[in-house]
CSV table of N, CA and C in Angstrom, one decimal:
chain,number,residue,atom,x,y,z
S,1,MET,N,20.9,-1.5,27.7
S,1,MET,CA,20.1,-3.0,27.0
S,1,MET,C,21.1,-3.9,26.7
S,2,ASN,N,20.6,-5.0,26.6
S,2,ASN,CA,20.7,-6.5,26.6
S,2,ASN,C,20.8,-6.8,25.3
S,3,GLU,N,22.1,-6.2,24.8
S,3,GLU,CA,22.2,-6.7,23.1
S,3,GLU,C,21.9,-8.1,22.5
S,4,GLU,N,22.2,-8.9,23.6
S,4,GLU,CA,22.0,-10.2,23.1
S,4,GLU,C,20.7,-10.5,23.4
S,5,LYS,N,19.9,-10.1,24.1
S,5,LYS,CA,18.4,-10.2,24.2
S,5,LYS,C,17.9,-10.1,22.6
S,6,ILE,N,18.5,-8.6,22.6
S,6,ILE,CA,17.6,-8.5,21.2
S,6,ILE,C,17.8,-9.3,20.0
S,7,LYS,N,19.2,-9.6,19.8
S,7,LYS,CA,19.5,-10.4,19.1
S,7,LYS,C,18.9,-11.7,18.7
S,8,GLN,N,18.6,-12.5,20.1
S,8,GLN,CA,18.1,-13.5,20.2
S,8,GLN,C,16.3,-13.1,19.6
S,9,ALA,N,15.9,-12.4,20.1
S,9,ALA,CA,14.6,-11.9,19.6
S,9,ALA,C,14.2,-11.8,17.8
S,10,ILE,N,15.5,-11.0,17.2
S,10,ILE,CA,15.4,-10.8,16.2
S,10,ILE,C,15.6,-12.3,15.5
S,11,GLU,N,16.5,-13.3,16.1
S,11,GLU,CA,17.0,-14.4,15.6
S,11,GLU,C,15.4,-15.5,15.6
S,12,GLU,N,14.6,-14.9,16.3
S,12,GLU,CA,13.3,-15.8,16.5
S,12,GLU,C,12.2,-15.4,15.4
S,13,ILE,N,12.2,-13.9,15.0
S,13,ILE,CA,11.4,-13.4,14.1
S,13,ILE,C,12.2,-14.0,12.8
S,14,LYS,N,13.5,-14.3,12.4
S,14,LYS,CA,14.1,-14.4,11.0
S,14,LYS,C,13.0,-15.6,10.3
S,15,PRO,N,12.6,-16.7,10.7
S,15,PRO,CA,12.1,-17.8,10.0
S,15,PRO,C,10.8,-17.0,9.4
S,16,ALA,N,10.0,-16.7,10.1
S,16,ALA,CA,8.9,-16.0,9.5
S,16,ALA,C,9.3,-15.1,8.5
S,17,LEU,N,9.9,-14.2,8.8
S,17,LEU,CA,10.5,-13.2,7.4
S,17,LEU,C,11.1,-14.1,6.3
S,18,GLN,N,12.0,-15.1,6.4
S,18,GLN,CA,12.1,-15.7,5.6
S,18,GLN,C,11.0,-16.6,4.8
S,19,ALA,N,10.2,-17.0,5.6
S,19,ALA,CA,9.2,-17.8,4.7
S,19,ALA,C,8.8,-17.0,4.1
S,20,ASP,N,8.6,-15.8,3.7
S,20,ASP,CA,7.6,-14.8,3.0
S,20,ASP,C,9.0,-14.6,1.5
S,21,GLY,N,10.2,-14.5,2.1
S,21,GLY,CA,10.9,-14.5,0.9
S,21,GLY,C,12.0,-12.8,1.4
S,22,GLY,N,11.8,-12.9,2.7
S,22,GLY,CA,12.0,-11.5,3.5
S,22,GLY,C,13.2,-11.7,4.0
S,23,ASP,N,14.0,-10.9,4.8
S,23,ASP,CA,15.1,-11.1,5.9
S,23,ASP,C,15.1,-10.0,6.7
S,24,ILE,N,15.7,-10.4,7.9
S,24,ILE,CA,16.0,-9.1,8.8
S,24,ILE,C,17.6,-8.7,9.5
S,25,GLU,N,18.3,-7.9,9.5
S,25,GLU,CA,19.8,-7.9,9.8
S,25,GLU,C,19.6,-7.0,11.0
S,26,TYR,N,20.2,-7.4,12.1
S,26,TYR,CA,20.6,-6.3,13.2
S,26,TYR,C,21.7,-5.5,13.0
S,27,LEU,N,21.6,-3.8,12.9
S,27,LEU,CA,22.6,-3.3,12.6
S,27,LEU,C,23.3,-2.6,14.1
S,28,GLY,N,22.7,-2.6,15.1
S,28,GLY,CA,22.9,-2.2,16.3
S,28,GLY,C,22.0,-1.5,17.0
S,29,LEU,N,22.6,-0.6,18.1
S,29,LEU,CA,22.1,0.0,19.4
S,29,LEU,C,22.1,1.8,18.9
S,30,ASP,N,21.2,3.0,18.8
S,30,ASP,CA,22.0,4.0,18.6
S,30,ASP,C,21.6,4.6,19.9
S,31,GLU,N,22.3,6.0,20.4
S,31,GLU,CA,22.5,6.4,21.4
S,31,GLU,C,21.3,7.0,22.2
S,32,GLU,N,20.2,7.1,21.2
S,32,GLU,CA,18.6,7.1,22.0
S,32,GLU,C,17.9,6.0,22.3
S,33,GLY,N,18.6,4.8,22.2
S,33,GLY,CA,17.9,3.4,22.6
S,33,GLY,C,17.1,2.8,21.3
S,34,TYR,N,17.1,3.2,20.2
S,34,TYR,CA,16.5,2.6,18.8
S,34,TYR,C,17.2,1.5,18.1
S,35,VAL,N,16.4,0.5,18.2
S,35,VAL,CA,17.3,-1.0,17.6
S,35,VAL,C,16.8,-0.6,16.2
S,36,LEU,N,18.3,-0.7,15.6
S,36,LEU,CA,18.7,0.1,14.2
S,36,LEU,C,18.3,-1.6,13.7
S,37,VAL,N,18.0,-2.1,12.6
S,37,VAL,CA,17.5,-3.3,11.9
S,37,VAL,C,17.4,-2.9,9.9
S,38,ARG,N,17.6,-3.5,9.1
S,38,ARG,CA,17.3,-3.2,7.8
S,38,ARG,C,17.1,-4.7,7.8
S,39,LEU,N,15.6,-4.7,6.8
S,39,LEU,CA,14.6,-5.9,6.1
S,39,LEU,C,15.5,-5.5,5.0
S,40,LEU,N,15.3,-7.1,4.8
S,40,LEU,CA,16.3,-7.2,3.1
S,40,LEU,C,15.4,-8.3,2.0
S,41,GLY,N,15.8,-8.5,1.4
S,41,GLY,CA,14.7,-9.6,0.6
S,41,GLY,C,13.3,-8.6,-0.1
S,42,ALA,N,12.4,-9.8,0.0
S,42,ALA,CA,10.9,-9.1,-0.2
S,42,ALA,C,10.3,-8.1,0.7
S,43,CYS,N,11.2,-8.3,2.3
S,43,CYS,CA,10.7,-6.9,3.0
S,43,CYS,C,11.0,-5.7,2.2
S,44,GLN,N,12.2,-5.7,1.5
S,44,GLN,CA,12.7,-4.3,0.9
S,44,GLN,C,11.3,-3.8,0.1
S,45,GLY,N,10.9,-2.3,0.4
S,45,GLY,CA,9.8,-1.9,-0.2
S,45,GLY,C,8.4,-2.1,-0.5
S,46,CYS,N,8.4,-3.3,0.5
S,46,CYS,CA,6.9,-3.7,0.9
S,46,CYS,C,5.9,-3.2,1.5
S,47,PRO,N,4.9,-2.7,1.4
S,47,PRO,CA,3.7,-1.8,1.7
S,47,PRO,C,3.8,-2.5,3.0
S,48,MET,N,4.2,-3.6,3.2
S,48,MET,CA,3.7,-4.2,4.3
S,48,MET,C,5.0,-3.8,5.7
S,49,ALA,N,6.2,-3.4,5.0
S,49,ALA,CA,7.5,-3.3,6.1
S,49,ALA,C,6.9,-3.0,7.2
S,50,ARG,N,6.3,-1.4,7.5
S,50,ARG,CA,6.1,-0.5,8.2
S,50,ARG,C,5.0,-1.2,9.3
S,51,ILE,N,4.1,-2.3,9.2
S,51,ILE,CA,3.9,-3.5,10.1
S,51,ILE,C,4.0,-4.1,10.5
S,52,THR,N,4.9,-4.5,9.4
S,52,THR,CA,5.9,-5.7,9.9
S,52,THR,C,6.7,-5.3,11.0
S,53,ARG,N,7.2,-4.0,10.8
S,53,ARG,CA,8.6,-3.4,11.6
S,53,ARG,C,7.9,-3.7,13.2
S,54,GLU,N,6.8,-2.7,13.1
S,54,GLU,CA,6.2,-2.0,14.2
S,54,GLU,C,5.2,-3.4,15.1
S,55,ARG,N,4.9,-4.4,14.2
S,55,ARG,CA,3.8,-5.1,15.1
S,55,ARG,C,4.6,-6.4,15.2
S,56,GLY,N,5.4,-6.7,14.4
S,56,GLY,CA,6.2,-8.0,14.3
S,56,GLY,C,7.5,-8.0,15.6
S,57,VAL,N,8.7,-7.1,14.8
S,57,VAL,CA,9.8,-6.9,15.1
S,57,VAL,C,9.7,-6.7,16.2
S,58,GLU,N,9.2,-5.4,16.1
S,58,GLU,CA,9.5,-4.6,18.0
S,58,GLU,C,8.5,-5.2,18.8
S,59,ARG,N,7.7,-5.8,18.2
S,59,ARG,CA,6.8,-6.3,19.6
S,59,ARG,C,7.4,-7.6,20.1
S,60,ARG,N,8.2,-8.4,19.2
S,60,ARG,CA,8.7,-9.3,19.6
S,60,ARG,C,10.2,-8.8,20.8
S,61,ILE,N,10.6,-8.2,19.7
S,61,ILE,CA,12.2,-7.4,20.4
S,61,ILE,C,11.8,-6.8,22.3
S,62,ARG,N,10.5,-6.3,21.9
S,62,ARG,CA,10.2,-5.4,23.9
S,62,ARG,C,9.9,-6.6,24.4
S,63,MET,N,9.2,-8.3,23.7
S,63,MET,CA,9.1,-9.2,25.2
S,63,MET,C,10.7,-9.1,26.0
S,64,TYR,N,11.9,-9.2,25.2
S,64,TYR,CA,13.1,-9.5,25.8
S,64,TYR,C,13.7,-7.8,26.6
S,65,GLU,N,13.4,-7.1,25.8
S,65,GLU,CA,14.3,-5.9,26.2
S,65,GLU,C,12.8,-4.7,25.9
S,66,PRO,N,11.7,-4.7,27.1
S,66,PRO,CA,10.9,-3.3,27.2
S,66,PRO,C,11.5,-2.0,26.9
S,67,ASP,N,12.6,-2.0,27.3
S,67,ASP,CA,13.0,-0.4,27.5
S,67,ASP,C,13.7,0.2,26.3
S,68,ILE,N,13.4,-0.7,25.3
S,68,ILE,CA,13.7,0.3,23.8
S,68,ILE,C,12.8,1.4,23.4
S,69,LYS,N,13.6,2.3,23.0
S,69,LYS,CA,12.7,3.6,22.4
S,69,LYS,C,11.9,3.0,21.1
S,70,GLY,N,12.1,2.6,20.3
S,70,GLY,CA,11.5,2.0,18.9
S,70,GLY,C,12.4,0.7,18.3
S,71,VAL,N,12.2,0.5,17.1
S,71,VAL,CA,13.6,-0.1,15.8
S,71,VAL,C,12.9,0.9,14.5
S,72,LYS,N,14.2,1.2,14.2
S,72,LYS,CA,14.1,1.8,13.3
S,72,LYS,C,14.7,0.9,12.0
S,73,ASN,N,14.3,0.9,10.7
S,73,ASN,CA,14.4,0.2,9.7
S,73,ASN,C,15.6,1.3,8.7
S,74,MET,N,16.9,0.9,8.7
S,74,MET,CA,18.0,1.9,8.4
S,74,MET,C,17.8,1.1,6.8
S,75,ALA,N,16.9,1.0,6.0
S,75,ALA,CA,17.1,0.9,4.6
S,75,ALA,C,17.8,1.3,3.5
């Protein structure tokens, strides 16, 4: 998997999260093919964090790297 493409996708997501007081940090890939991230700021503990991760973050990353298994928030 191409980590540069994954990082690019995350950079594209950041402004939307930051506009709502949140942020995202890329932590790496695990051995199973999951992208590891940490949701920060207002995203921490937000009841919408799971939906943000699944519908926003994961969808954007899959545009660049469709073979990921998924995205895990390492809060």
